[in-house]
Coordinates of C-alpha atoms in Angstrom, one line a residue:
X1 CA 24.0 17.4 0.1
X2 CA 21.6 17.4 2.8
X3 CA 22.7 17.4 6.4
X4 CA 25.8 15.0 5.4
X5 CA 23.2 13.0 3.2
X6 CA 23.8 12.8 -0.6
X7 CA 20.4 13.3 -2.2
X8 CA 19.3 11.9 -5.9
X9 CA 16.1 12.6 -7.0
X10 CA 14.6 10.3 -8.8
X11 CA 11.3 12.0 -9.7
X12 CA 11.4 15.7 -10.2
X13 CA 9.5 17.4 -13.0
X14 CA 9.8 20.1 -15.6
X15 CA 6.3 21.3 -15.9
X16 CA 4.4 21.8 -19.1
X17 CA 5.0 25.3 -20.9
X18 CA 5.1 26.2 -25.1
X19 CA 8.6 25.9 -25.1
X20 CA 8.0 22.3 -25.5
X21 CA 6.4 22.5 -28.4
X22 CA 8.4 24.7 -30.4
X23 CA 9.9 22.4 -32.9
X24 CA 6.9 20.5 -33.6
X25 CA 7.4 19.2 -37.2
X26 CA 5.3 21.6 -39.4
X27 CA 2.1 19.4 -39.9
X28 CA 1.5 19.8 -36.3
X29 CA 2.1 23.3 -34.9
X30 CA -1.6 24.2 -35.5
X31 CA -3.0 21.5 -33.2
X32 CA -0.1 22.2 -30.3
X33 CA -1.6 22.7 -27.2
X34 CA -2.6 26.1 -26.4
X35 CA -3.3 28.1 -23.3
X36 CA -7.2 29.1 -22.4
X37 CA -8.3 30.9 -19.9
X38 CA -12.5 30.7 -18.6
X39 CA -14.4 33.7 -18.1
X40 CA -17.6 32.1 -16.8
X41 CA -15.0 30.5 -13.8
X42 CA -17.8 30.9 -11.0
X43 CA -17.4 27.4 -8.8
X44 CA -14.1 26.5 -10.8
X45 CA -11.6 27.6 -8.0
X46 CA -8.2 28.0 -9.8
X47 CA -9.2 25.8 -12.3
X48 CA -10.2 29.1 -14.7
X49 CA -7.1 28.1 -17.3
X50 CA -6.3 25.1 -18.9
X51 CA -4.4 23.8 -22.0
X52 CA -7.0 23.1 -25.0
X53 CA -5.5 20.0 -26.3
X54 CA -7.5 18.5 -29.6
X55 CA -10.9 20.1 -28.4
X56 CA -10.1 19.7 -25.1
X57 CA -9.2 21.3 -22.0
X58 CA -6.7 19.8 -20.2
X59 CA -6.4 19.9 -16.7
X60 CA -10.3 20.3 -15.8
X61 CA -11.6 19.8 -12.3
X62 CA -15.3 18.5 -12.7
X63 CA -16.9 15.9 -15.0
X64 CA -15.0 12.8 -16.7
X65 CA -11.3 12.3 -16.6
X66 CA -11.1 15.2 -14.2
X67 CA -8.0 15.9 -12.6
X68 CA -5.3 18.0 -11.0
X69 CA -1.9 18.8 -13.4
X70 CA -0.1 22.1 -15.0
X71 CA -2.0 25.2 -15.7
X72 CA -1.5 28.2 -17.6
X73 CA -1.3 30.0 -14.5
X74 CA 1.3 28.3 -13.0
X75 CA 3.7 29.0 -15.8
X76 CA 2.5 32.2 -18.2
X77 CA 2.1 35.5 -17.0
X78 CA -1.0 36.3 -18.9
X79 CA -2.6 33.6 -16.5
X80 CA -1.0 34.3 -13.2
X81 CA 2.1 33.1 -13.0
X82 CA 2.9 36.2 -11.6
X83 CA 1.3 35.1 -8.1
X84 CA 3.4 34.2 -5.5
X85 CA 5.4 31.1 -5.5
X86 CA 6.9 30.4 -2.5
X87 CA 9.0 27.4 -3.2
X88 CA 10.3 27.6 -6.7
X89 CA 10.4 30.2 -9.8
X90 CA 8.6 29.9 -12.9
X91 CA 11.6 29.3 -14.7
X92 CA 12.7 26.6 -11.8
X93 CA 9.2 25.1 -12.7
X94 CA 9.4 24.8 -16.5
X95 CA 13.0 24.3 -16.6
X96 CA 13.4 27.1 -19.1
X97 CA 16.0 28.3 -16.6
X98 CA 18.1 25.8 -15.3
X99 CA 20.3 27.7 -12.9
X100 CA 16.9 28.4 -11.0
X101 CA 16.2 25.0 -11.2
X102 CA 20.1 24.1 -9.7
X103 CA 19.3 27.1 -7.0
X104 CA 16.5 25.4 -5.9
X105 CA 18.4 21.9 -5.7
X106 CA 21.1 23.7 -3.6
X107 CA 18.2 25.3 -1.1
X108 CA 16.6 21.7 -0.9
X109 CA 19.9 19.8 -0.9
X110 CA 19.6 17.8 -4.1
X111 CA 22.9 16.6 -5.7
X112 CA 21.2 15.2 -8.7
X113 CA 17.5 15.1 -9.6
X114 CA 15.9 13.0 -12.4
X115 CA 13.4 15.1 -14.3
X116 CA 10.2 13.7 -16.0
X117 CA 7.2 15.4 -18.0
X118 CA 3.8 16.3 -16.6
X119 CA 1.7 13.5 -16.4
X120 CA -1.1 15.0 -19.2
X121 CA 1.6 13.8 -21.8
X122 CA -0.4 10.5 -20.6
X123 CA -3.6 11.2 -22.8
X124 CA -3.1 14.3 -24.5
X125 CA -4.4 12.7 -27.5
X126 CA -5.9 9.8 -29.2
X127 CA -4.0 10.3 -32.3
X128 CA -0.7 8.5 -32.7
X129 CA 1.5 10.2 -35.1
X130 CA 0.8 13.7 -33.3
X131 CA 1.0 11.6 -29.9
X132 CA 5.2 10.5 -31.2
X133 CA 6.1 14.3 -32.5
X134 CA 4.7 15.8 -28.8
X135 CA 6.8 13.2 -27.3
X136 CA 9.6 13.8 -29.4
X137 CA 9.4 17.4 -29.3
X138 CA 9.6 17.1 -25.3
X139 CA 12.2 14.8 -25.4
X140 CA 14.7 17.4 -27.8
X141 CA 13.6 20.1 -24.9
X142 CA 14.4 18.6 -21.8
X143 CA 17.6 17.2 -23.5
X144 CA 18.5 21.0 -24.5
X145 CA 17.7 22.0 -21.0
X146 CA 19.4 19.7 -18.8
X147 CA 22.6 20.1 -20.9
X148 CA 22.9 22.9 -18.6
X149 CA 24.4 21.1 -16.3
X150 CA 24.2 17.3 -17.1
X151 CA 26.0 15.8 -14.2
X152 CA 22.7 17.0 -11.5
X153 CA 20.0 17.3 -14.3
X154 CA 19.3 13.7 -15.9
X155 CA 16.6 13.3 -18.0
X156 CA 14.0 10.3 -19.2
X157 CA 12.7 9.8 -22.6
X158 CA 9.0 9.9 -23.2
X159 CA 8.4 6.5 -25.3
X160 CA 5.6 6.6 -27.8
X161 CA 4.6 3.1 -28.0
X162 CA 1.5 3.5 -30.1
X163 CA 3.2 4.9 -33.3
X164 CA 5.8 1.9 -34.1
X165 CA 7.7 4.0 -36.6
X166 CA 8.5 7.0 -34.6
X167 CA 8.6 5.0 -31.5
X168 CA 11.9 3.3 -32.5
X169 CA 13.1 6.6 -33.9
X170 CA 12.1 7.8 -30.3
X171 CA 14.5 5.1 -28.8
X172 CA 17.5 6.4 -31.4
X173 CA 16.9 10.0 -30.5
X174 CA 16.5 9.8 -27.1
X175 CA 20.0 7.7 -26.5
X176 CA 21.8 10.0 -29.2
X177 CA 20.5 13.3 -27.1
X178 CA 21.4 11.4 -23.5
X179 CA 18.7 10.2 -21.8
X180 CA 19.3 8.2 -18.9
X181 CA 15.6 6.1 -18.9
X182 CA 12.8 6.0 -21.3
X183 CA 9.3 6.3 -19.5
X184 CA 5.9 5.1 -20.4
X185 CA 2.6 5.6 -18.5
X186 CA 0.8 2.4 -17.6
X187 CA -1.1 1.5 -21.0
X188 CA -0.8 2.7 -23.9
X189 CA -4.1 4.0 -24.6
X190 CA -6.6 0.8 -23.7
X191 CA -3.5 -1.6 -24.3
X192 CA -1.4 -3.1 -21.9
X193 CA 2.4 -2.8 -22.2
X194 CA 2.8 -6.1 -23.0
X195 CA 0.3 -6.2 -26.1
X196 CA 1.9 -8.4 -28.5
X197 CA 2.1 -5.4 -31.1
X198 CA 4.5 -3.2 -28.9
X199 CA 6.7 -6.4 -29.3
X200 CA 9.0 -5.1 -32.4
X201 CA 9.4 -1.6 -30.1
X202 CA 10.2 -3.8 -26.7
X203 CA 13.4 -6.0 -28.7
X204 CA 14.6 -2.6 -29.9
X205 CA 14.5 -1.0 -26.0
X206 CA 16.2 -3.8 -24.6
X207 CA 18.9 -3.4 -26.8
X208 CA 19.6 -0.2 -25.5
X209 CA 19.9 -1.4 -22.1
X210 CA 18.4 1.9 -21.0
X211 CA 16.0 1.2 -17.6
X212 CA 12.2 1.7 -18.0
X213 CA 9.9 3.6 -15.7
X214 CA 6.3 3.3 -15.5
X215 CA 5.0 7.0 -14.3
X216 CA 2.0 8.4 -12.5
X217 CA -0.4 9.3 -15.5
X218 CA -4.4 8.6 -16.6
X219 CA -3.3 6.6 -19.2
X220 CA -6.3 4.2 -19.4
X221 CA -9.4 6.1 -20.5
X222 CA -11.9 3.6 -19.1
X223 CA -10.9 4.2 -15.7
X224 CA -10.3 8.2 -16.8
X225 CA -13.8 8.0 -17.6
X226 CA -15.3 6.4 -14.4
X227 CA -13.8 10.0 -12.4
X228 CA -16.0 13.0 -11.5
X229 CA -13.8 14.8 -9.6
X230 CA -9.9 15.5 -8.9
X231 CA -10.1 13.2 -6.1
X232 CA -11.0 10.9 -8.1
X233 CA -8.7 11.1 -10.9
X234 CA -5.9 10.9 -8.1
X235 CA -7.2 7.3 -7.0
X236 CA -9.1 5.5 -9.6
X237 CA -7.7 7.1 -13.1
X238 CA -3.9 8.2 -12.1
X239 CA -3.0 5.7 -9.6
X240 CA -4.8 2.1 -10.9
X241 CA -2.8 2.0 -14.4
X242 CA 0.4 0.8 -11.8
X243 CA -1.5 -2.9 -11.8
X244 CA -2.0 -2.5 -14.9
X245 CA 1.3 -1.9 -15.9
X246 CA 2.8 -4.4 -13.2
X247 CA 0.6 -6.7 -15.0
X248 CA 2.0 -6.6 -18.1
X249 CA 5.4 -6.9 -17.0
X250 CA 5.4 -9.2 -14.5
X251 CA 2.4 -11.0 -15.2
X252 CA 3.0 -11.4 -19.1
X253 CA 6.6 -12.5 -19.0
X254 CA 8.1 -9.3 -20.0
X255 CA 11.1 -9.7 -17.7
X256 CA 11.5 -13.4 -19.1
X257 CA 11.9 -11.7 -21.9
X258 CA 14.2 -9.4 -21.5
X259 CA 16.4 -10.8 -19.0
X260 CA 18.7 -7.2 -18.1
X261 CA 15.2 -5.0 -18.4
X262 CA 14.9 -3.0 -15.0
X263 CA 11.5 -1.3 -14.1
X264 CA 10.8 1.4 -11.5
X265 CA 7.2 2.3 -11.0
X266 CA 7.0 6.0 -10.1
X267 CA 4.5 8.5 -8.3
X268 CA 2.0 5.7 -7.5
X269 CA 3.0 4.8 -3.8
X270 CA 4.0 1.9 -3.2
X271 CA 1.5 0.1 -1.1
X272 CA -0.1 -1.3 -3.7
X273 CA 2.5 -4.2 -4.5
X274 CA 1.2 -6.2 -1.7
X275 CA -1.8 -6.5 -2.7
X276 CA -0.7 -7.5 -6.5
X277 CA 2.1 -9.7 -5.5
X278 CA -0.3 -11.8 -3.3
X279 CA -3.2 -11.5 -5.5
X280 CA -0.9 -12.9 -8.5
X281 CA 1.0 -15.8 -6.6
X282 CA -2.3 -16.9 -5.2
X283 CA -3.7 -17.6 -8.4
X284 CA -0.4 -18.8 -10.3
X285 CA -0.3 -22.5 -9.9
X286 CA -4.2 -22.5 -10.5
X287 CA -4.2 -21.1 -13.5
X288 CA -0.9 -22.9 -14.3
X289 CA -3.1 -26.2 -14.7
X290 CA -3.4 -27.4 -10.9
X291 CA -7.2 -25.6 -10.4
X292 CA -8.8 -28.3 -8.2
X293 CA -11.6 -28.7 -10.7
X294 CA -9.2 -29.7 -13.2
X295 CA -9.4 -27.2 -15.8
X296 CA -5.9 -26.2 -17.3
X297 CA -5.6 -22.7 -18.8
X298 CA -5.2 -23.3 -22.4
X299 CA -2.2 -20.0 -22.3
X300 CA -0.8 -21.8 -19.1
X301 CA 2.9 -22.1 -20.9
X302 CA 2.9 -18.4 -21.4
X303 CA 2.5 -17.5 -17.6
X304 CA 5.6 -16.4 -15.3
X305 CA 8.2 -19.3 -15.1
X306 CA 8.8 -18.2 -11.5
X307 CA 6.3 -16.7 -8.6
X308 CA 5.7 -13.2 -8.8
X309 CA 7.8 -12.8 -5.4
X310 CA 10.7 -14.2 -6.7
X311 CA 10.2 -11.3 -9.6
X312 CA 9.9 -8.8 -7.0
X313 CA 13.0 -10.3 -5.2
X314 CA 15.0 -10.3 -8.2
X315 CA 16.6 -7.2 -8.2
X316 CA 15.0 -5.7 -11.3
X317 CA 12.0 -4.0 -9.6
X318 CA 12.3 -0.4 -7.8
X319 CA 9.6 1.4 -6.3
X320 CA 9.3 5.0 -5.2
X321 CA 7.8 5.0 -1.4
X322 CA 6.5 7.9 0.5
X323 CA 8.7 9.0 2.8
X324 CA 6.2 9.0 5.4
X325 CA 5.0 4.9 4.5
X326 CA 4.0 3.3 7.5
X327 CA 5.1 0.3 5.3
X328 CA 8.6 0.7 4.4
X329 CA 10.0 -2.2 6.4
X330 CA 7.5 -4.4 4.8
X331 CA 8.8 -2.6 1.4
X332 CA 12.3 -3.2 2.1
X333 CA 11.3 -7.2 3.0
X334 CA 8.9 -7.4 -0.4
X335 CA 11.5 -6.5 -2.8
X336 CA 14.9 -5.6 -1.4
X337 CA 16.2 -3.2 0.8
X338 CA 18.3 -1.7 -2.7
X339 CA 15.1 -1.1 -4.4
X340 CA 13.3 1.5 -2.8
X341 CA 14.1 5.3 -4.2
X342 CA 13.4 8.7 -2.7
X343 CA 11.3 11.1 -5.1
X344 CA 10.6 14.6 -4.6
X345 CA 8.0 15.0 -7.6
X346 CA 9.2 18.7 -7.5
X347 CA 8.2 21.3 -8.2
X348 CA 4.3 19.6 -7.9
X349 CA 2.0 20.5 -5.3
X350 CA 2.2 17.1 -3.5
X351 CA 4.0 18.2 -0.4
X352 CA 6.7 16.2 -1.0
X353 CA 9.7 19.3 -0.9
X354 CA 10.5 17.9 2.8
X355 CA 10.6 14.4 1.6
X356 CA 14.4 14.0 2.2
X357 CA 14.2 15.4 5.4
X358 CA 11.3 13.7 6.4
X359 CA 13.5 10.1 5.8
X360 CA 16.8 11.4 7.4
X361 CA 14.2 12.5 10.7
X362 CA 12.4 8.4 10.9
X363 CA 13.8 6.7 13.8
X364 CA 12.9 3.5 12.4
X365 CA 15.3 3.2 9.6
X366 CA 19.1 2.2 9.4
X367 CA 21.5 5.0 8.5
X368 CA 22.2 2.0 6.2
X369 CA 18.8 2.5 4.9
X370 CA 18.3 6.0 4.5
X371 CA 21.6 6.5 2.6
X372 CA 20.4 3.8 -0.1
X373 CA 17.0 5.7 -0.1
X374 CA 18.3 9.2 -0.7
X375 CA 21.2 8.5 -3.1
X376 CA 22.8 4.8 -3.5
X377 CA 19.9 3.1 -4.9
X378 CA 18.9 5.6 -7.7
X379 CA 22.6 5.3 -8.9
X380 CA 21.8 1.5 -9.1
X381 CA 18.8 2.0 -11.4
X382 CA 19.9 5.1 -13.4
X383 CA 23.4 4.6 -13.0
X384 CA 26.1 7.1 -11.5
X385 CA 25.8 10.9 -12.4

């Protein structure tokens, strides 16, 4: 509890280390990503370690699909993890020791946090089947680690949607083991969620009645590609999937669909959704067959029954706001007051840590308001602890 505020977390992270990987299925222990480090690091700041992932090495901080995610050297000791870390332990970061972890929920006031994986799960490689056993393999981890203590350490399911197969094991597993969400990035590769071939994956999901989130993550190599630098990789190839992905579930029906699916789009900000929703309802009942020049869209019957405000209205879509969003009113207008959730993204380097403090300090929100942020709306989408 923070100062009389409960506080659930509904982003935290458990940040990549080789104890994920440890019960890869045999075929693919060779090609598990390793720790590097760069001797010829002149110019390269602290990007002199990486994770060589399939001929890769992942994060890197100049040239295509750059950008800025979990080192070696935040985590091993051989790399630097020995530095100083102010805010958290190592084993607070990885989650290999979850009584660190709880300490540093205690110091920060966190009753319950929601942990996800490090956004390079989003591309780490371009081959299905060993895409599904590194997700699965992640999944059995966290699940093991936040048995700890599994009434403050919840847990979502990465969701390999390119692999059918192991995807719907994925969604047996993940249930069986406790996960509270599943969680995609926002394509699949260069396909959108709503690609007609994720269908037989989708029916099986919404049986489980498990929410979805759509995570932060340079998912959609096109736009990875377009990135020179880290700053770019935070706005173009990490952030623009979220249209993507609102696309595809908004846009393409998937909440007619599945009528109980819930959706929160994580890490992204949330100013975004202005922009889409009014892009989207603007062009609606054109391309529904009333375009003043008379041409009907020959897919109009497979468009949103309703306007993509009523969707946003309906209860179904949460969003994770800065706590510093100059916007949050308008937020709380757009898509309901119940809808907004607080996120740390701990133990990342996005100065979020005072988050929850910087919400319980605004002067224009309800103490109504800043009680759903911290704690009674996360309940509503991941359900109580």
């Amino acid at each position: 509890m923070l100062q009389g505020y409960r506080v659930f977390d509904a982003d935290a992270h458990g940040s990549i280390n080789p104890r994920m990987w440890e019960d890869l299925p045999e075929q693919f222990r060779a090609r598990r990503p390793r720790p590097v480090t760069i001797h010829d690091d002149a110019g390269l700041g602290n990007f002199n370690a990486g994770w060589l992932i399939e001929g890769s090495l992942e994060p890197h901080a100049l040239g295509p699909g750059a950008q800025q995610a979990n080192t070696p050297r935040n985590v091993l000791v051989e790399f630097g993890a020995n530095l100083n870390r102010e805010h958290c332990s190592v084993g607070s970061m990885t989650l290999n020791d979850p009584a660190a972890r709880l300490a540093d929920m205690d110091r920060m006031g966190f009753d319950v946090q929601m942990i996800f994986p490090s956004t390079l799960y989003a591309h780490m490689t371009n081959d299905p089947e060993f895409e599904a056993a590194l997700c699965r393999a992640y999944n059995r981890y966290v699940a093991k680690q936040c048995a700890a203590n599994p009434e403050r350490l919840k847990w979502s399911g990465l969701l390999p949607l390119r692999e059918p197969r192991q995807a719907l094991i994925a969604i047996e597993e993940m249930q069986r083991l406790g996960a509270r969400a599943a969680v995609v990035f926002g394509t699949a590769g260069e396909r959108l969620l709503s690609d007609p071939c994720f269908l037989p994956i989708w029916d099986e999901f919404a049986r489980t009645e498990l929410p979805l989130c759509v995570h932060m993550g340079m998912s959609y190599p096109p736009l990875a590609q377009l990135g020179r630098s880290i700053y770019d990789g935070h706005i173009i190839g990490m952030s623009l999937p979220a249209q993507l992905a609102f696309m595809a579930i908004v846009g393409h029906r998937m909440l007619d669909r599945y009528q109980d699916l819930k959706v929160a789009f994580l890490e992204f900000g949330a100013e975004w959704i202005f922009y889409m929703v009014a892009r989207m309802d603007h062009y609606l009942p054109l391309d529904r067959g009333a375009h003043p020049f008379g041409l009907s869209m020959p897919n109009a019957g497979e468009l949103p029954r309703a306007s993509i405000r009523d969707y946003v209205k309906s209860g179904r879509i949460f969003m994770a706001a800065e706590a510093d969003d100059q916007m949050l009113q308008q937020l709380f207008d757009l898509i309901g007051e119940d809808q907004v959730l607080f996120s740390s993204d701990f133990p990342h380097g996005e100065g979020r840590d005072n988050a929850a403090l910087e919400i319980i300090e605004r002067q224009d929100l309800a103490e109504s308001h800043k009680r759903k942020l911290l704690y009674d709306n996360t309940v509503r989408f991941f359900g109580a602890p």
